[in-house]
Amino acid sequence: MANVCVVGAQWGDEGKGKIVDWLSEQADVVVRFQGGHNAGHTLVIDGRVYKLSLLPSGVVRGGKLSVIGNGVVVDPWHLVEEIEAIRAQGVDISPKTLRLADNATLILPLHRELDHFRETSNSGLKIGTTKRGIGPAYEDKVGRRAIRVIDLADAAALERKVERLLAHHNALRRGLGIGEVEAGALVADLLAIAPKVLPYADTVWRLLDAERRAGRRILFEGAQGALLDVDHGTYPFVTSSNIVSGQAATGSGLGPRAVGTVLGIAKAYTTRVGEGPFPTELFDETGEILGTRGREFGTVTGRKRRCGWFDAVLVRQTVMTSGIDGIALTKLDVLDGMSELKVCTAYRLDGETIDHLPAGQSAQARVEPVYETVEGWAASTAGARSWAELPAEAVKYVRRIEELIGAPVTVLSTSPERMDTILVKNPFES
C-alpha cells in the first residue's frame, strides 16, 4: 500500500478538506508538512463541521496519529486555542494522538505585527497575506535566528536566543517607526505557553520513520496550492514556503521515496485569494455566478475569492512541478446549467503563443488566455456517484481537462458531501 501526498494544484481553496478527510479515514498517520495557520480545511463528519487551520485533518478521527512536521511554522498560542476549540466539539486530542516536531519554527507576536504592518502600510508591495506572521517567521528560520519548539524547554538558552532575535527585529522596528519589543516580556510569554505545547513535542523524523517501517499508511497533507509555492508559484505573490510535493519529504523528515503517490486537487474552474496575476479571471456576471454557487469565501479569512475559467496551462505546470499522479477534480456541480464553458489552453504574450506561465512578474501580468469553448450541460451533476449519472457533456469536459493537463482525473467530487464522489482509482492502492 502506498503513502499519499495531497497538494493543491491551483492557488489553494480547491476543496482539499473533503478529499483529505476521505483519505484520512484510510490512513494511520496524517502529516502537515508546510505552511501555518494561514490556510484552512473545513471537514463535515456525521453532520458536524470542523474548521481546522493548523491541526492535521486526522485529529477529528479516532485511532489516527496526527503530526505537525518541521516544515510548518507554528503559532503556539493559536495551536493551544485550536486544540481547545476542537476538544470542545467532543474530539479527544492528547499527546497520544498529536505530535509536534521539536525543530519546528515558532510564530511570535512580533511576526504578526510585522506582517500586518507590511500589508497595511502605504510603502512596499502588498502580497495579500493573511497577516498571521507566516512570512516573517520563515524569514527568521532561513536567517538562522528563529525560536523553535525545543527552545521552550530551556529557559536560559531561550533568553539568549530571544536577545539575538531582537537584535534584528528591534533594529527593523526602529526603522519602520514601530515600538521595540522588550525581551523579558517575550520570554515570559513563551515560558507561560510552554507547558501547554511541550507535551506534544517529539522527534518527528524518527517517529515517522518508525511508522513507515511498521507498514503504517501515511497521508501527507498540504495546505494552500502549488501556484503559491515560493519557488514555483506566481512570485512574488506567493506564500513563504514550498508547497509542491517535494516539500512533503523535507517538511516531515522522511526521505522522498516515502512520499508515494501524489494526488493533486483542482477545482473544475479557478479561484484565487489575494493579489497577483490571474489570467482567466472573470469580472462579469459569470464570475459572480461561480463565486455565489461555489460559496467562494476563505475558511480562515472569510475573504471573497476571485473566480475564473479553468486554466489548464497552470494545472499542467503543477502536474509537472509536483509529479502529480492523478487529479481529484472538485466542484463540478458549480458548472451545472451553463450553456458553454471555456478552458484556457495556452497564453498569448506580446503576440506570441506560449504553453506556460513565464517566471517574470511583468510578463505574468501581460499574458492573455487562449480559450477553447466546450459545450456545457443542463442536467445536474450534484450528488452523482458514478460516471453513468453524469451528463455526457460533463464527462466530455472532464476528459478534455485530462488531455490538457497530462494527468488522469482519479477522483471526481460532485458536491461538498463526502459520499458524493466518483472514485476511479484509490490513491492508497496505487
PDB file of C-alpha atoms in Angstrom, residues 22-176:
ATOM      1  CA  TRP A  22     -11.854  10.834   2.876  1.00  0.00           C
ATOM      2  CA  LEU A  23      -8.208   9.816   2.612  1.00  0.00           C
ATOM      3  CA  SER A  24      -7.517  10.337   6.328  1.00  0.00           C
ATOM      4  CA  GLU A  25     -10.111   7.702   7.158  1.00  0.00           C
ATOM      5  CA  GLN A  26      -7.895   5.198   5.333  1.00  0.00           C
ATOM      6  CA  ALA A  27      -4.608   6.494   6.746  1.00  0.00           C
ATOM      7  CA  ASP A  28      -2.895   5.612  10.018  1.00  0.00           C
ATOM      8  CA  VAL A  29      -0.826   8.797  10.205  1.00  0.00           C
ATOM      9  CA  VAL A  30      -1.670  12.271   8.870  1.00  0.00           C
ATOM     10  CA  VAL A  31       1.186  14.769   8.489  1.00  0.00           C
ATOM     11  CA  ARG A  32       1.138  18.530   7.888  1.00  0.00           C
ATOM     12  CA  PHE A  33       4.427  19.443   6.190  1.00  0.00           C
ATOM     13  CA  GLN A  34       4.365  23.180   5.367  1.00  0.00           C
ATOM     14  CA  GLY A  35       2.618  26.485   5.951  1.00  0.00           C
ATOM     15  CA  GLY A  36       0.977  27.562   9.165  1.00  0.00           C
ATOM     16  CA  HIS A  37      -2.465  28.596  10.339  1.00  0.00           C
ATOM     17  CA  ASN A  38      -2.978  30.744   7.249  1.00  0.00           C
ATOM     18  CA  ALA A  39      -4.858  28.066   5.335  1.00  0.00           C
ATOM     19  CA  GLY A  40      -7.880  26.115   6.483  1.00  0.00           C
ATOM     20  CA  HIS A  41      -9.728  22.875   5.897  1.00  0.00           C
ATOM     21  CA  THR A  42     -13.452  22.507   6.536  1.00  0.00           C
ATOM     22  CA  LEU A  43     -14.440  18.947   7.388  1.00  0.00           C
ATOM     23  CA  VAL A  44     -18.008  17.676   7.705  1.00  0.00           C
ATOM     24  CA  ILE A  45     -18.240  14.393   9.615  1.00  0.00           C
ATOM     25  CA  ASP A  46     -21.607  12.927  10.601  1.00  0.00           C
ATOM     26  CA  GLY A  47     -23.198  16.320  10.148  1.00  0.00           C
ATOM     27  CA  ARG A  48     -20.703  18.124  12.385  1.00  0.00           C
ATOM     28  CA  VAL A  49     -18.499  20.844  10.903  1.00  0.00           C
ATOM     29  CA  TYR A  50     -14.856  21.131  11.956  1.00  0.00           C
ATOM     30  CA  LYS A  51     -12.737  24.086  10.847  1.00  0.00           C
ATOM     31  CA  LEU A  52      -9.021  23.339  11.048  1.00  0.00           C
ATOM     32  CA  SER A  53      -6.169  25.644  10.120  1.00  0.00           C
ATOM     33  CA  LEU A  54      -3.080  24.208  11.835  1.00  0.00           C
ATOM     34  CA  LEU A  55      -4.091  20.788  13.099  1.00  0.00           C
ATOM     35  CA  PRO A  56      -3.882  17.884  10.627  1.00  0.00           C
ATOM     36  CA  SER A  57      -7.225  16.511   9.475  1.00  0.00           C
ATOM     37  CA  GLY A  58      -6.595  13.212  11.237  1.00  0.00           C
ATOM     38  CA  VAL A  59      -7.252  14.735  14.664  1.00  0.00           C
ATOM     39  CA  VAL A  60     -11.013  14.525  14.221  1.00  0.00           C
ATOM     40  CA  ARG A  61     -10.885  10.791  13.555  1.00  0.00           C
ATOM     41  CA  GLY A  62     -10.244   8.310  16.325  1.00  0.00           C
ATOM     42  CA  GLY A  63      -7.293   5.970  16.102  1.00  0.00           C
ATOM     43  CA  LYS A  64      -5.185   8.240  13.903  1.00  0.00           C
ATOM     44  CA  LEU A  65      -1.826   9.778  14.711  1.00  0.00           C
ATOM     45  CA  SER A  66      -1.620  13.419  13.625  1.00  0.00           C
ATOM     46  CA  VAL A  67       1.758  15.058  13.105  1.00  0.00           C
ATOM     47  CA  ILE A  68       2.809  18.679  12.624  1.00  0.00           C
ATOM     48  CA  GLY A  69       6.118  18.455  10.788  1.00  0.00           C
ATOM     49  CA  ASN A  70       9.223  20.596  10.949  1.00  0.00           C
ATOM     50  CA  GLY A  71       8.257  22.366   7.703  1.00  0.00           C
ATOM     51  CA  VAL A  72       5.327  24.046   9.444  1.00  0.00           C
ATOM     52  CA  VAL A  73       5.652  27.368  11.264  1.00  0.00           C
ATOM     53  CA  VAL A  74       3.649  27.173  14.477  1.00  0.00           C
ATOM     54  CA  ASP A  75       1.924  29.921  16.417  1.00  0.00           C
ATOM     55  CA  PRO A  76       1.892  28.292  19.881  1.00  0.00           C
ATOM     56  CA  TRP A  77      -0.977  30.421  21.143  1.00  0.00           C
ATOM     57  CA  HIS A  78      -3.099  29.589  18.128  1.00  0.00           C
ATOM     58  CA  LEU A  79      -2.194  25.910  18.448  1.00  0.00           C
ATOM     59  CA  VAL A  80      -3.467  25.808  22.010  1.00  0.00           C
ATOM     60  CA  GLU A  81      -6.645  27.696  21.070  1.00  0.00           C
ATOM     61  CA  GLU A  82      -7.363  25.380  18.160  1.00  0.00           C
ATOM     62  CA  ILE A  83      -6.794  22.280  20.280  1.00  0.00           C
ATOM     63  CA  GLU A  84      -9.201  23.615  22.899  1.00  0.00           C
ATOM     64  CA  ALA A  85     -11.801  24.556  20.279  1.00  0.00           C
ATOM     65  CA  ILE A  86     -11.763  21.091  18.685  1.00  0.00           C
ATOM     66  CA  ARG A  87     -11.830  19.455  22.114  1.00  0.00           C
ATOM     67  CA  ALA A  88     -14.955  21.493  22.880  1.00  0.00           C
ATOM     68  CA  GLN A  89     -16.584  19.715  19.936  1.00  0.00           C
ATOM     69  CA  GLY A  90     -16.018  16.386  21.647  1.00  0.00           C
ATOM     70  CA  VAL A  91     -12.761  15.364  19.954  1.00  0.00           C
ATOM     71  CA  ASP A  92     -10.059  13.755  22.094  1.00  0.00           C
ATOM     72  CA  ILE A  93      -6.713  15.445  21.423  1.00  0.00           C
ATOM     73  CA  SER A  94      -3.730  14.437  23.531  1.00  0.00           C
ATOM     74  CA  PRO A  95      -0.010  13.712  23.095  1.00  0.00           C
ATOM     75  CA  LYS A  96      -1.096  10.184  22.161  1.00  0.00           C
ATOM     76  CA  THR A  97      -2.924  11.471  19.084  1.00  0.00           C
ATOM     77  CA  LEU A  98      -0.949  14.604  18.189  1.00  0.00           C
ATOM     78  CA  ARG A  99       2.793  15.116  17.774  1.00  0.00           C
ATOM     79  CA  LEU A 100       4.645  18.354  17.057  1.00  0.00           C
ATOM     80  CA  ALA A 101       8.137  18.445  15.558  1.00  0.00           C
ATOM     81  CA  ASP A 102      10.550  19.750  18.174  1.00  0.00           C
ATOM     82  CA  ASN A 103      12.535  21.500  15.429  1.00  0.00           C
ATOM     83  CA  ALA A 104       9.544  23.419  14.036  1.00  0.00           C
ATOM     84  CA  THR A 105       9.833  27.215  13.978  1.00  0.00           C
ATOM     85  CA  LEU A 106       7.539  29.303  16.179  1.00  0.00           C
ATOM     86  CA  ILE A 107       5.467  32.281  15.059  1.00  0.00           C
ATOM     87  CA  LEU A 108       5.744  35.061  17.638  1.00  0.00           C
ATOM     88  CA  PRO A 109       3.594  38.164  18.223  1.00  0.00           C
ATOM     89  CA  LEU A 110       6.303  40.298  16.627  1.00  0.00           C
ATOM     90  CA  HIS A 111       5.922  38.289  13.420  1.00  0.00           C
ATOM     91  CA  ARG A 112       2.190  39.019  13.303  1.00  0.00           C
ATOM     92  CA  GLU A 113       2.812  42.702  13.954  1.00  0.00           C
ATOM     93  CA  LEU A 114       5.401  42.949  11.188  1.00  0.00           C
ATOM     94  CA  ASP A 115       3.181  41.068   8.735  1.00  0.00           C
ATOM     95  CA  HIS A 116       0.240  43.360   9.499  1.00  0.00           C
ATOM     96  CA  PHE A 117       2.367  46.489   9.173  1.00  0.00           C
ATOM     97  CA  ARG A 118       3.684  45.471   5.771  1.00  0.00           C
ATOM     98  CA  GLU A 119       0.245  44.650   4.408  1.00  0.00           C
ATOM     99  CA  THR A 120      -1.471  47.783   5.694  1.00  0.00           C
ATOM    100  CA  SER A 121       1.228  50.430   5.220  1.00  0.00           C
ATOM    101  CA  ASN A 122       1.471  52.614   2.133  1.00  0.00           C
ATOM    102  CA  SER A 123       5.019  51.520   1.403  1.00  0.00           C
ATOM    103  CA  GLY A 124       6.197  48.390  -0.329  1.00  0.00           C
ATOM    104  CA  LEU A 125       4.466  45.639  -2.296  1.00  0.00           C
ATOM    105  CA  LYS A 126       1.218  44.194  -0.957  1.00  0.00           C
ATOM    106  CA  ILE A 127       1.140  40.420  -1.344  1.00  0.00           C
ATOM    107  CA  GLY A 128      -2.307  39.840   0.128  1.00  0.00           C
ATOM    108  CA  THR A 129      -1.165  37.737   3.086  1.00  0.00           C
ATOM    109  CA  THR A 130      -3.424  36.671   5.940  1.00  0.00           C
ATOM    110  CA  LYS A 131      -1.381  38.861   8.341  1.00  0.00           C
ATOM    111  CA  ARG A 132      -0.737  35.898  10.632  1.00  0.00           C
ATOM    112  CA  GLY A 133       3.045  36.213  10.721  1.00  0.00           C
ATOM    113  CA  ILE A 134       3.810  33.307   8.434  1.00  0.00           C
ATOM    114  CA  GLY A 135       6.256  35.109   6.147  1.00  0.00           C
ATOM    115  CA  PRO A 136       8.265  36.877   8.873  1.00  0.00           C
ATOM    116  CA  ALA A 137       8.587  33.577  10.783  1.00  0.00           C
ATOM    117  CA  TYR A 138      10.008  31.832   7.708  1.00  0.00           C
ATOM    118  CA  GLU A 139      12.362  34.783   7.221  1.00  0.00           C
ATOM    119  CA  ASP A 140      13.776  34.211  10.702  1.00  0.00           C
ATOM    120  CA  LYS A 141      14.028  30.493  10.018  1.00  0.00           C
ATOM    121  CA  VAL A 142      16.218  30.930   6.961  1.00  0.00           C
ATOM    122  CA  GLY A 143      18.055  33.754   8.747  1.00  0.00           C
ATOM    123  CA  ARG A 144      19.020  31.218  11.436  1.00  0.00           C
ATOM    124  CA  ARG A 145      17.645  33.298  14.277  1.00  0.00           C
ATOM    125  CA  ALA A 146      14.264  31.598  14.794  1.00  0.00           C
ATOM    126  CA  ILE A 147      12.867  30.384  18.088  1.00  0.00           C
ATOM    127  CA  ARG A 148      11.919  26.716  17.757  1.00  0.00           C
ATOM    128  CA  VAL A 149       9.650  24.428  19.733  1.00  0.00           C
ATOM    129  CA  ILE A 150      12.558  22.755  21.523  1.00  0.00           C
ATOM    130  CA  ASP A 151      13.809  26.148  22.763  1.00  0.00           C
ATOM    131  CA  LEU A 152      10.782  26.363  25.054  1.00  0.00           C
ATOM    132  CA  ALA A 153      12.307  23.589  27.166  1.00  0.00           C
ATOM    133  CA  ASP A 154      15.482  25.534  28.030  1.00  0.00           C
ATOM    134  CA  ALA A 155      14.770  28.873  29.739  1.00  0.00           C
ATOM    135  CA  ALA A 156      18.405  30.002  29.862  1.00  0.00           C
ATOM    136  CA  ALA A 157      19.008  29.278  26.199  1.00  0.00           C
ATOM    137  CA  LEU A 158      15.660  30.836  25.309  1.00  0.00           C
ATOM    138  CA  GLU A 159      16.678  34.152  26.850  1.00  0.00           C
ATOM    139  CA  ARG A 160      19.874  34.247  24.817  1.00  0.00           C
ATOM    140  CA  LYS A 161      18.065  33.345  21.613  1.00  0.00           C
ATOM    141  CA  VAL A 162      15.383  35.963  22.156  1.00  0.00           C
ATOM    142  CA  GLU A 163      18.065  38.619  22.689  1.00  0.00           C
ATOM    143  CA  ARG A 164      19.694  37.585  19.414  1.00  0.00           C
ATOM    144  CA  LEU A 165      16.358  37.620  17.622  1.00  0.00           C
ATOM    145  CA  LEU A 166      15.502  41.072  18.912  1.00  0.00           C
ATOM    146  CA  ALA A 167      18.849  42.489  17.854  1.00  0.00           C
ATOM    147  CA  HIS A 168      17.493  42.033  14.348  1.00  0.00           C
ATOM    148  CA  HIS A 169      13.813  42.822  14.893  1.00  0.00           C
ATOM    149  CA  ASN A 170      14.177  45.883  17.075  1.00  0.00           C
ATOM    150  CA  ALA A 171      16.541  47.467  14.576  1.00  0.00           C
ATOM    151  CA  LEU A 172      13.969  46.732  11.874  1.00  0.00           C
ATOM    152  CA  ARG A 173      11.129  48.088  14.002  1.00  0.00           C
ATOM    153  CA  ARG A 174      13.016  51.301  14.719  1.00  0.00           C
ATOM    154  CA  GLY A 175      13.455  51.828  11.006  1.00  0.00           C
ATOM    155  CA  LEU A 176       9.725  51.275  10.447  1.00  0.00           C
TER     156      LEU A 176
END
